[in-house]
Coordinates of C-alpha atoms in Angstrom, one line a residue:
X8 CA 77.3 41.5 -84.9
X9 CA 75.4 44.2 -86.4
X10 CA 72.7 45.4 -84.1
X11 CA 68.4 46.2 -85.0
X12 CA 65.9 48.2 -83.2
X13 CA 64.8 47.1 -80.4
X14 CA 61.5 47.5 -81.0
X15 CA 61.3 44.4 -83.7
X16 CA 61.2 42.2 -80.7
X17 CA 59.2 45.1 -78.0
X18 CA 56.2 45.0 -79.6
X19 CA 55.8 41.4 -80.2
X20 CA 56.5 40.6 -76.4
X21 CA 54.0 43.3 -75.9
X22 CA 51.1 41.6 -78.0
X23 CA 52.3 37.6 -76.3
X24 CA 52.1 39.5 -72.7
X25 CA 48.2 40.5 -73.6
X26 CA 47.4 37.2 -75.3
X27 CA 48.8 35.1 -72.3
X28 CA 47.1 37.0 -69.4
X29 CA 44.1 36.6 -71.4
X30 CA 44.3 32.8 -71.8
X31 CA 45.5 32.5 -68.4
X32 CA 42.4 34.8 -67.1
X33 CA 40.2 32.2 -68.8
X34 CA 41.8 29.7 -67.4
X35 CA 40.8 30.9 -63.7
X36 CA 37.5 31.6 -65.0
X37 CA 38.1 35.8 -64.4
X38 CA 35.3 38.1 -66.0
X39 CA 36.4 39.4 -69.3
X40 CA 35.4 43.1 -68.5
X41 CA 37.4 43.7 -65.6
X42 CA 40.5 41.5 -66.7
X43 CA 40.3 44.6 -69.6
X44 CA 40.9 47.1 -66.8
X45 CA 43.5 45.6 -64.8
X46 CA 45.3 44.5 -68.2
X47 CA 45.4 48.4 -69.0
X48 CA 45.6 49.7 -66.1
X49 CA 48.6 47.5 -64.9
X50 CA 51.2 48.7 -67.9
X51 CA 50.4 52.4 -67.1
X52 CA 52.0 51.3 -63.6
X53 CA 54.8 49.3 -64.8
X54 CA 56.0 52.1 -67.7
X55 CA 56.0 54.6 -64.9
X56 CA 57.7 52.5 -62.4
X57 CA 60.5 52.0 -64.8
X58 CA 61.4 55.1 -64.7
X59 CA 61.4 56.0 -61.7
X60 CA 63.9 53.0 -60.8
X61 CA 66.0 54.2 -63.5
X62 CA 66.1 57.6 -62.4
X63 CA 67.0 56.4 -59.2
X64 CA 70.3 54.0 -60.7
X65 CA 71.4 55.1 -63.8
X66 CA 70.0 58.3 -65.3
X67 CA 73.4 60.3 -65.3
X68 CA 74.9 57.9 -67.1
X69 CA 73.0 55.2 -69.5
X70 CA 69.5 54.0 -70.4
X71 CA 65.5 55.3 -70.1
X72 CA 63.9 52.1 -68.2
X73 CA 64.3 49.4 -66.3
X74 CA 62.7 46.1 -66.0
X75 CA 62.9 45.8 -62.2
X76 CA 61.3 48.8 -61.9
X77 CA 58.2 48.0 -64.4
X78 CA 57.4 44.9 -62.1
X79 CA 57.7 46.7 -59.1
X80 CA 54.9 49.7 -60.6
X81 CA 53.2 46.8 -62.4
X82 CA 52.5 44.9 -59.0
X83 CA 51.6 47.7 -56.9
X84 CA 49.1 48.8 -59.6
X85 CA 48.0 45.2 -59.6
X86 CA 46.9 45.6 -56.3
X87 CA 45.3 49.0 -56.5
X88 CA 43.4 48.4 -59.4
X89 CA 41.8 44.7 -57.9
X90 CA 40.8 46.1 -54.9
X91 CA 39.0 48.6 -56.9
X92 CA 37.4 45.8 -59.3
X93 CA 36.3 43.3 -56.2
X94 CA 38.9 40.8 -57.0
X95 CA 40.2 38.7 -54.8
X96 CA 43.7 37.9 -53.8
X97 CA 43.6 34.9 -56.9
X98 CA 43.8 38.2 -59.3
X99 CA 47.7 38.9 -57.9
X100 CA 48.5 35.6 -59.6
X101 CA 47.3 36.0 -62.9
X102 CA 50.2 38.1 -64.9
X103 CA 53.6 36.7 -63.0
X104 CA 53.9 33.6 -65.5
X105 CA 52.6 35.3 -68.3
X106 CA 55.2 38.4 -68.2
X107 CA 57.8 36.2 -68.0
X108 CA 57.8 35.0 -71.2
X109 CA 57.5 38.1 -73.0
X110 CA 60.5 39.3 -70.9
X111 CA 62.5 37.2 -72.6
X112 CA 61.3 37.7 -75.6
X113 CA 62.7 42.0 -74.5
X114 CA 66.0 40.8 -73.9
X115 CA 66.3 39.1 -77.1
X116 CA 65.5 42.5 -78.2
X117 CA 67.9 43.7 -76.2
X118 CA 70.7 41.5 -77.1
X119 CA 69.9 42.4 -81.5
X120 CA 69.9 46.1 -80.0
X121 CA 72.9 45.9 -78.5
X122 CA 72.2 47.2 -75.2
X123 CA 71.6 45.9 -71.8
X124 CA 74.7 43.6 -72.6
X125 CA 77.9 42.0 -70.7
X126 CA 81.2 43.7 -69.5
X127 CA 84.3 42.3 -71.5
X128 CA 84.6 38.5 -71.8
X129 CA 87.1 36.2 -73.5
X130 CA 84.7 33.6 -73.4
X131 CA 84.0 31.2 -76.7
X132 CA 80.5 32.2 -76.5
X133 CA 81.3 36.2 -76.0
X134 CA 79.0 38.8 -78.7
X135 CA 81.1 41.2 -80.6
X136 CA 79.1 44.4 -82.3
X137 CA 79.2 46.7 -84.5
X138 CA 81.5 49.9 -83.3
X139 CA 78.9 52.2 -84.5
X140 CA 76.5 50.8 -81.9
X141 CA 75.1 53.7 -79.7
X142 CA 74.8 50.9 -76.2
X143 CA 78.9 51.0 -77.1
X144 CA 79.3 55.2 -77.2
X145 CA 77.2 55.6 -74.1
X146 CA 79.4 52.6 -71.9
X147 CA 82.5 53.9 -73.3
X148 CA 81.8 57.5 -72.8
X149 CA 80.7 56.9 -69.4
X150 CA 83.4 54.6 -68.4
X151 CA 81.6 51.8 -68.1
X152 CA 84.1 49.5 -70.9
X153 CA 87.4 51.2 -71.7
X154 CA 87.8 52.9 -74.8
X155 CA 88.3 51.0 -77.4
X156 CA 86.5 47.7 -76.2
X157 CA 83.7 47.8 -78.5
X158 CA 86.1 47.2 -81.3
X159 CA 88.7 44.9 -79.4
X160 CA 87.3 42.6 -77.6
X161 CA 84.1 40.8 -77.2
X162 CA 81.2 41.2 -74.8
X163 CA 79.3 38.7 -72.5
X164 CA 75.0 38.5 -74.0
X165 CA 74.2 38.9 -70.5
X166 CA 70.5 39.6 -72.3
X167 CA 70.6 35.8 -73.2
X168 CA 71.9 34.8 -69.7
X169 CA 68.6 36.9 -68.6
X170 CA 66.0 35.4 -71.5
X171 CA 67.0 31.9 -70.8
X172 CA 66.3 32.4 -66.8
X173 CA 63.4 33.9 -67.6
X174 CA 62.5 31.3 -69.4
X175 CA 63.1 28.2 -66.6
X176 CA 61.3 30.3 -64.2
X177 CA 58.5 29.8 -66.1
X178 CA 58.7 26.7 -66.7
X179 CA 59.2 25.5 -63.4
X180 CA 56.4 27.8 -62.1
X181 CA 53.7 26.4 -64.6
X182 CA 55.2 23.1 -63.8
X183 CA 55.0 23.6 -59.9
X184 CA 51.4 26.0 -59.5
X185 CA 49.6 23.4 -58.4
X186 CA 51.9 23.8 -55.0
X187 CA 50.7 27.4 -54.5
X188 CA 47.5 27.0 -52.3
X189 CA 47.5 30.2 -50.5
X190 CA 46.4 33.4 -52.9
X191 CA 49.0 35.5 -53.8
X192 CA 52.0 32.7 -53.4
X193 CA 52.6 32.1 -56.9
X194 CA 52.8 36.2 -57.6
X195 CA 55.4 36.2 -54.7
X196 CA 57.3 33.3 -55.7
X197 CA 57.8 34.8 -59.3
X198 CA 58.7 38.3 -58.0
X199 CA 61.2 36.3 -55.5
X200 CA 63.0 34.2 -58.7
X201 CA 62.8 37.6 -60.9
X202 CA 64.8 39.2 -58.3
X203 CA 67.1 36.2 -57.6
X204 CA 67.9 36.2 -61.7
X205 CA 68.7 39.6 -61.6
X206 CA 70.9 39.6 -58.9
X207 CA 73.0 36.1 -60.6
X208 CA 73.5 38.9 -64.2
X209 CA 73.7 41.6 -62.4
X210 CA 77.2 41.8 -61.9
X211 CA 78.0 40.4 -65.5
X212 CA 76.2 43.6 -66.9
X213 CA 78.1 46.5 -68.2
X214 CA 75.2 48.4 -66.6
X215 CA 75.8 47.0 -63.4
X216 CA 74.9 48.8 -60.2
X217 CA 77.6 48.4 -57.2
X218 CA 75.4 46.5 -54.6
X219 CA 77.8 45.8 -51.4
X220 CA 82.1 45.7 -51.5
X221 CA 81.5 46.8 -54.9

């Protein structure tokens, strides 16, 4: 398939993200003016945090950010920034369901991109792409498909494995909130199934990094 910026699809998550944590902020009946802080303050956080984690995993050979990492900064900013603002523990809550669904969107922009994507599949449903496509060069070059593959053989959309996860995590977490009594579960529950999602694609990715017995 021929691939498209990934952008196209970037900056609409970006603009759902906002609009969600904002309905969602009403929802819990948060003051407008300091919901505007954190909600700046928090991406700062998550943009450095991905690259940091990036650094740390794959800078020699592939990529510029990670999505792990940008929860990881994004969290930990969370925190900073609503013990600064007087909220209370509630305030940890607010933006796990609502990234969620903008992170799939991302990996749809990822999978018309053509990066982030499977290792080598025979699978019905495997992706072929264009041979020009840069995510190709850089896995080829760094051994990460054999040369050649991006012409020969299909991929797995490991970003579609990822957006459709993403996707029943929220909806089972807006289904299930209600459950979360103690401040701060629901944050810690969504961290917990983001992590468990990653670790199911993980080793489908061509991007893959070796965890334990490779």
């Amino acid at each position: 398939m021929p691939t498209a910026p990934y952008v196209l699809l970037f900056a609409p998550a970006c603009i759902l993200l906002i609009a969600l944590i904002w309905r969602e902020a009403g929802r819990r009946g948060l003051p407008a003016d300091r919901v505007a802080a954190e909600t700046a303050a928090c991406p700062a956080g998550a943009v450095i945090g991905s690259k940091v984690l990036m650094f740390d995993f794959h800078v020699a050979e592939y990529g510029e950010k990670t999505f792990l990492g940008a929860v990881a900064g994004g969290m930990l900013t969370l925190g900073v920034v609503s013990r600064v603002l007087r909220f209370d523990a509630n305030a940890s809550d607010l933006p796990i369901v609502p990234v969620l669904w903008p992170a799939a969107v991302g990996r749809l922009g990822c999978f018309v991109a053509g990066c982030c994507h499977g290792i080598a599949t025979t699978l019905p449903w495997g992706v072929r792409y264009e041979s020009g496509s840069s995510a190709f060069r850089n896995h080829v070059e760094s051994g990460l498909l054999a040369t050649g593959a991006a012409t020969s053989l299909p991929v797995h959309p490991t970003q579609l494995y990822e957006a459709a996860l993403d996707v029943a995590l929220a909806l089972l977490l807006t289904r299930t909130r209600h459950r979360f009594h103690r401040p701060g579960s629901l944050a810690l529950a969504g961290v917990a199934g983001i992590a468990v999602i990653r670790f199911m694609v993980e080793p489908w990715r061509a991007t893959g990094v070796p965890f334990a017995a490779g």
